Short mmCIF file of C-alpha atoms in Angstrom, two decimals:
data_model
loop_
_atom_site.label_atom_id
_atom_site.label_comp_id
_atom_site.label_asym_id
_atom_site.label_seq_id
_atom_site.Cartn_x
_atom_site.Cartn_y
_atom_site.Cartn_z
CA MET X 131 -20.35 -5.10 14.75
CA THR X 132 -16.63 -4.36 15.32
CA THR X 133 -14.40 -6.25 12.94
CA PHE X 134 -10.90 -5.44 14.18
CA HIS X 135 -8.26 -7.71 12.79
CA ALA X 136 -6.09 -9.08 15.65
CA PRO X 137 -2.51 -9.50 14.38
CA THR X 138 -0.76 -12.84 14.76
CA PRO X 139 2.26 -12.48 17.08
CA GLY X 140 5.52 -13.04 15.33
CA CYS X 141 4.22 -12.25 11.79
CA ALA X 142 5.51 -9.48 9.54
CA HIS X 143 4.59 -8.43 6.02
CA TRP X 144 7.06 -6.67 3.71
CA VAL X 145 5.68 -4.70 0.77
CA TYR X 146 8.50 -4.04 -1.68
CA THR X 147 8.17 -1.54 -4.55
CA HIS X 148 10.99 -1.29 -7.10
CA PRO X 149 11.15 -2.64 -10.67
CA ARG X 150 14.85 -3.41 -10.95
CA GLN X 151 16.58 -6.64 -9.91
CA ASP X 152 20.01 -5.03 -9.51
CA SER X 153 18.90 -2.03 -7.52
CA LEU X 154 20.09 -0.76 -4.14
CA ASN X 155 16.52 -1.39 -2.92
CA ARG X 156 16.81 -5.03 -3.93
CA HIS X 157 20.03 -5.32 -1.97
CA LEU X 158 18.42 -3.75 1.05
CA LEU X 159 15.43 -6.11 0.74
CA ARG X 160 17.62 -9.18 0.87
CA ALA X 161 19.58 -7.93 3.88
CA GLY X 162 16.56 -6.59 5.71
CA ARG X 163 14.44 -9.67 5.12
CA ALA X 164 17.21 -11.91 6.46
CA ALA X 165 17.48 -9.78 9.60
CA LEU X 166 13.74 -9.71 10.10
CA ALA X 167 13.45 -13.50 9.65
CA GLY X 168 15.42 -13.93 12.89
CA GLN X 169 12.46 -12.48 14.81
CA TYR X 170 9.37 -12.91 12.59
CA GLU X 171 7.73 -15.17 10.09
CA VAL X 172 7.98 -12.92 7.07
CA THR X 173 5.81 -12.69 3.99
CA VAL X 174 6.98 -10.45 1.09
CA SER X 175 4.94 -8.86 -1.67
CA ASP X 176 7.15 -7.76 -4.50
CA LEU X 177 4.63 -5.59 -6.28
CA TYR X 178 6.39 -5.34 -9.61
CA ALA X 179 7.45 -8.98 -9.78
CA ASP X 180 3.94 -10.08 -8.68
CA LYS X 181 2.47 -7.85 -11.39
CA PHE X 182 0.10 -6.33 -8.82
CA SER X 183 -2.38 -3.96 -10.51
CA PRO X 184 -2.39 -0.62 -8.70
CA VAL X 185 -5.55 0.59 -10.50
CA LEU X 186 -8.67 0.81 -8.36
CA GLY X 187 -11.50 0.13 -10.73
CA GLU X 188 -14.89 -1.43 -11.42
CA ARG X 189 -13.58 -4.95 -10.77
CA ASP X 190 -13.02 -3.95 -7.16
CA LEU X 191 -16.81 -3.58 -6.80
CA GLY X 192 -17.57 -7.17 -7.65
CA SER X 193 -21.21 -7.74 -8.68
CA LEU X 194 -21.95 -4.13 -7.79
CA SER X 195 -19.78 -2.73 -10.66
CA GLU X 196 -22.82 -1.42 -12.47
CA THR X 197 -24.52 -0.08 -9.33
CA PRO X 198 -24.62 3.78 -9.07
CA GLY X 199 -23.21 5.24 -5.83
CA ASN X 200 -20.13 6.12 -3.84
CA LEU X 201 -17.09 4.14 -4.83
CA ALA X 202 -15.83 3.58 -1.25
CA GLU X 203 -19.21 2.53 -0.03
CA LEU X 204 -19.71 0.11 -2.89
CA ALA X 205 -16.25 -1.35 -2.32
CA GLY X 206 -17.21 -1.91 1.28
CA ARG X 207 -20.40 -3.72 0.29
CA ALA X 208 -18.35 -5.83 -2.10
CA TYR X 209 -15.96 -6.71 0.76
CA ALA X 210 -18.84 -7.68 3.01
CA ARG X 211 -20.13 -10.01 0.27
CA GLY X 212 -16.69 -11.62 -0.07
CA GLU X 213 -16.31 -10.21 -3.59
CA VAL X 214 -12.63 -9.21 -3.41
CA GLU X 215 -10.11 -9.66 -6.20
CA PRO X 216 -7.70 -12.55 -5.42
CA GLU X 217 -4.56 -10.38 -5.44
CA VAL X 218 -6.23 -7.92 -3.06
CA ARG X 219 -7.58 -10.66 -0.82
CA ARG X 220 -4.02 -12.11 -0.58
CA GLU X 221 -2.66 -8.77 0.51
CA GLN X 222 -5.42 -8.21 3.03
CA GLU X 223 -4.83 -11.61 4.57
CA ARG X 224 -1.12 -10.97 4.86
CA LEU X 225 -1.69 -7.56 6.38
CA ALA X 226 -4.33 -8.82 8.79
CA ALA X 227 -1.91 -11.41 10.10
CA ALA X 228 1.06 -9.03 10.47
CA GLU X 229 1.94 -7.20 13.66
CA LEU X 230 4.69 -5.45 11.73
CA LEU X 231 4.29 -3.94 8.27
CA VAL X 232 7.33 -2.89 6.23
CA LEU X 233 6.89 -0.58 3.28
CA GLN X 234 9.98 -0.12 1.10
CA PHE X 235 10.18 2.18 -1.92
CA PRO X 236 12.25 4.81 -3.70
CA LEU X 237 11.14 8.43 -3.44
CA TRP X 238 9.79 9.33 -6.92
CA TRP X 239 8.65 12.89 -7.53
CA TYR X 240 8.62 13.42 -3.76
CA GLY X 241 6.22 10.63 -2.94
CA PRO X 242 5.86 6.82 -3.11
CA PRO X 243 5.63 5.19 -6.56
CA ALA X 244 2.19 4.89 -8.08
CA MET X 245 2.43 1.13 -7.52
CA LEU X 246 2.47 1.54 -3.78
CA LYS X 247 -0.20 4.25 -3.83
CA GLY X 248 -2.40 1.85 -5.75
CA TRP X 249 -1.67 -0.89 -3.21
CA LEU X 250 -3.04 1.43 -0.52
CA ASP X 251 -6.06 2.41 -2.67
CA ARG X 252 -7.11 -1.21 -3.21
CA VAL X 253 -5.98 -3.04 -0.05
CA LEU X 254 -7.12 -0.56 2.66
CA GLN X 255 -10.68 -1.20 1.55
CA THR X 256 -13.73 0.02 3.35
CA GLY X 257 -14.93 -2.79 5.60
CA PHE X 258 -11.47 -4.29 5.85
CA ALA X 259 -9.31 -1.36 7.11
CA GLN X 260 -11.83 1.41 7.93
CA GLY X 261 -15.45 2.46 7.75
CA GLU X 262 -16.81 1.80 11.25
CA PHE X 263 -18.05 4.22 13.96
CA ASP X 264 -17.54 4.39 17.69
CA GLU X 265 -20.82 3.45 19.31
CA THR X 266 -20.33 5.85 22.21
CA THR X 267 -19.18 9.01 20.45
CA GLY X 268 -20.60 8.44 17.03
CA LEU X 269 -17.24 9.42 15.56
CA PRO X 270 -15.64 7.36 12.82
CA ARG X 271 -12.93 4.88 13.91
CA ARG X 272 -10.04 6.52 12.19
CA TYR X 273 -6.78 8.29 13.02
CA GLY X 274 -5.46 5.92 15.68
CA ASP X 275 -8.59 3.79 16.06
CA GLY X 276 -8.96 1.96 12.70
CA LEU X 277 -9.63 -1.68 12.04
CA LEU X 278 -5.87 -2.39 11.79
CA LEU X 279 -5.15 -1.17 15.28
CA GLY X 280 -2.25 -2.81 17.12
CA ARG X 281 0.34 -2.75 14.34
CA LYS X 282 3.49 -0.83 13.66
CA ALA X 283 5.05 0.03 10.32
CA LEU X 284 8.62 0.57 9.28
CA ILE X 285 9.00 2.76 6.17
CA ILE X 286 12.23 2.29 4.25
CA VAL X 287 12.77 4.97 1.61
CA THR X 288 15.68 5.69 -0.74
CA ALA X 289 16.07 9.29 -1.97
CA GLY X 290 18.37 10.84 -4.58
CA ASP X 291 18.61 14.13 -2.70
CA ASP X 292 20.82 14.66 0.33
CA GLN X 293 19.58 15.17 3.88
CA ARG X 294 19.85 18.96 3.74
CA THR X 295 17.82 19.20 0.55
CA LEU X 296 15.10 17.10 2.08
CA GLY X 297 15.38 18.77 5.51
CA PRO X 298 13.08 21.32 7.20
CA ARG X 299 14.49 24.22 5.12
CA GLY X 300 15.44 22.24 2.02
CA VAL X 301 14.31 23.26 -1.44
CA SER X 302 12.75 19.82 -2.00
CA GLY X 303 10.66 20.04 1.15
CA ASP X 304 10.90 18.29 4.45
CA LEU X 305 10.74 14.52 3.96
CA GLU X 306 8.73 14.07 7.12
CA SER X 307 6.08 16.40 5.68
CA LEU X 308 6.23 14.92 2.19
CA LEU X 309 5.41 11.48 3.60
CA PHE X 310 2.80 12.69 6.13
CA PRO X 311 0.02 11.54 3.75
CA LEU X 312 1.45 8.02 4.16
CA THR X 313 2.45 7.95 7.84
CA HIS X 314 -0.62 9.82 9.07
CA GLY X 315 -3.18 10.00 6.23
CA ALA X 316 -3.04 6.29 5.38
CA LEU X 317 -1.37 4.29 8.17
CA TRP X 318 -2.47 6.16 11.26
CA TYR X 319 -5.94 6.57 9.63
CA VAL X 320 -6.47 2.82 9.93
CA GLY X 321 -4.70 2.45 13.28
CA ILE X 322 -1.15 1.55 12.26
CA GLU X 323 1.62 3.32 14.14
CA ALA X 324 4.51 4.40 11.94
CA LEU X 325 8.03 4.15 13.35
CA ASP X 326 10.65 6.70 12.50
CA LEU X 327 11.51 6.73 8.81
CA HIS X 328 14.51 4.75 7.67
CA VAL X 329 16.03 6.87 4.92
CA VAL X 330 18.90 6.30 2.56
CA TYR X 331 19.90 9.73 1.25
CA ASP X 332 22.05 10.28 -1.86
CA ALA X 333 20.91 6.89 -3.01
CA ASP X 334 21.93 7.43 -6.64
CA GLY X 335 25.55 7.79 -5.63
CA VAL X 336 25.79 4.68 -3.40
CA ASP X 337 28.60 2.41 -4.63
CA SER X 338 29.32 -1.25 -3.82
CA ALA X 339 30.90 -0.42 -0.47
CA GLY X 340 28.01 1.93 0.30
CA ARG X 341 25.50 -0.80 -0.44
CA HIS X 342 27.17 -3.07 2.09
CA GLN X 343 27.22 -0.24 4.61
CA GLN X 344 23.53 0.59 4.13
CA ALA X 345 22.60 -3.08 4.35
CA GLU X 346 24.38 -3.35 7.71
CA ARG X 347 22.70 -0.17 8.90
CA LEU X 348 19.27 -1.50 7.98
CA SER X 349 19.92 -4.90 9.53
CA LYS X 350 21.01 -3.30 12.77
CA ARG X 351 17.92 -1.14 12.83
CA ILE X 352 15.63 -4.10 12.23
CA ILE X 353 17.25 -6.15 15.00
CA GLY X 354 16.41 -3.36 17.45
CA LEU X 355 12.83 -2.69 16.29
CA SER X 356 11.20 -4.29 19.29
CA GLY X 357 12.46 -1.47 21.48
CA GLU X 358 11.08 1.35 19.29
CA ARG X 359 7.89 3.28 19.87
CA GLY X 360 5.53 4.50 17.19
CA ARG X 361 4.94 8.13 16.36
CA PRO X 362 2.77 9.80 19.03
CA TYR X 363 0.10 11.18 16.69
CA ARG X 364 -3.11 12.48 18.27
CA ARG X 365 -6.14 10.25 18.16
CA LEU X 366 -9.40 11.53 16.75
CA LEU X 367 -11.38 10.07 19.66
CA ASP X 368 -9.33 11.79 22.37
CA GLY X 369 -11.03 15.15 22.11
CA ASP X 370 -8.20 17.23 20.66
CA TYR X 371 -10.14 17.78 17.48
CA GLY X 372 -13.55 19.50 17.15
CA ARG X 373 -16.39 17.02 16.88
CA GLU X 374 -17.88 18.78 13.87
CA SER X 375 -14.90 20.57 12.36
CA ARG X 376 -12.40 17.72 12.78
CA ALA X 377 -9.83 20.52 13.18
CA LEU X 378 -7.42 20.84 16.10
CA ARG X 379 -8.99 22.87 18.94
CA GLN X 380 -8.00 26.54 18.95
CA ASP X 381 -6.53 26.31 22.46
CA ILE X 382 -3.95 23.75 21.30
CA HIS X 383 -0.89 25.39 19.62
CA PRO X 384 -2.88 28.54 18.75
CA GLY X 385 -1.86 30.09 15.47
CA ARG X 386 0.26 27.22 14.28
CA THR X 387 -0.56 25.34 11.10
CA ASP X 388 2.51 23.14 10.65
CA LEU X 389 1.98 19.36 10.48
CA SER X 390 3.79 18.74 13.80
CA ILE X 391 0.72 20.05 15.68
CA HIS X 392 -0.73 16.64 15.12
CA TYR X 393 1.80 15.02 17.42
CA ALA X 394 0.50 14.55 20.97
CA ASP X 395 2.25 16.68 23.59
#
């Protein structure tokens, strides 16, 4: 039975990941939330302040914690039984209601903080966000066809490096590629379309005037979100990938292996 979660129009959920109260990120959260509240009913999860545990463990399996087997499958069975930890259930309910998801975090060691990674590990549970198959093709409902279909996500990231260092030829790696595991491997996997990244470069050097400028820039972006389109990633069910190999067909961008081949033409 298909268990897609239909979003509630006008609802947004903001997942904030930074431990400091006086940070640039906190300043952006206040400004961005105020701008978003003009269009949406907004819930906010402040993962550090809420003391959210990012560790996926035995407690996420409920009464099946001692049962041998695959972790993801057991977590799915626990979800079906209603045996979900309260903090995870809260996040799932907020995400299920939201038509817009906002993920905000600093870039630490060229990826999201462990706290946010753990949020993904625990909240995007089998049975809630993924784990079903298309009855016609027999393919899994993932990469554009997950159980959280019909949502968009805005990713707000602050980075200490400048735009050139995190550019296509930068020594730190291309930011778009660094966050591909998030935009494609997590969000698109469960059906959520990521909008273009909202990046604050040189974040460590932003002064008081710069904070105000970045807050204004974010607010302006948020006010115009309704006119933005999600990233045109290819869907698994559209036939661009081999049924058995799950690799892009050889006749599509032959010889190329860069991540941009996964954008639809």
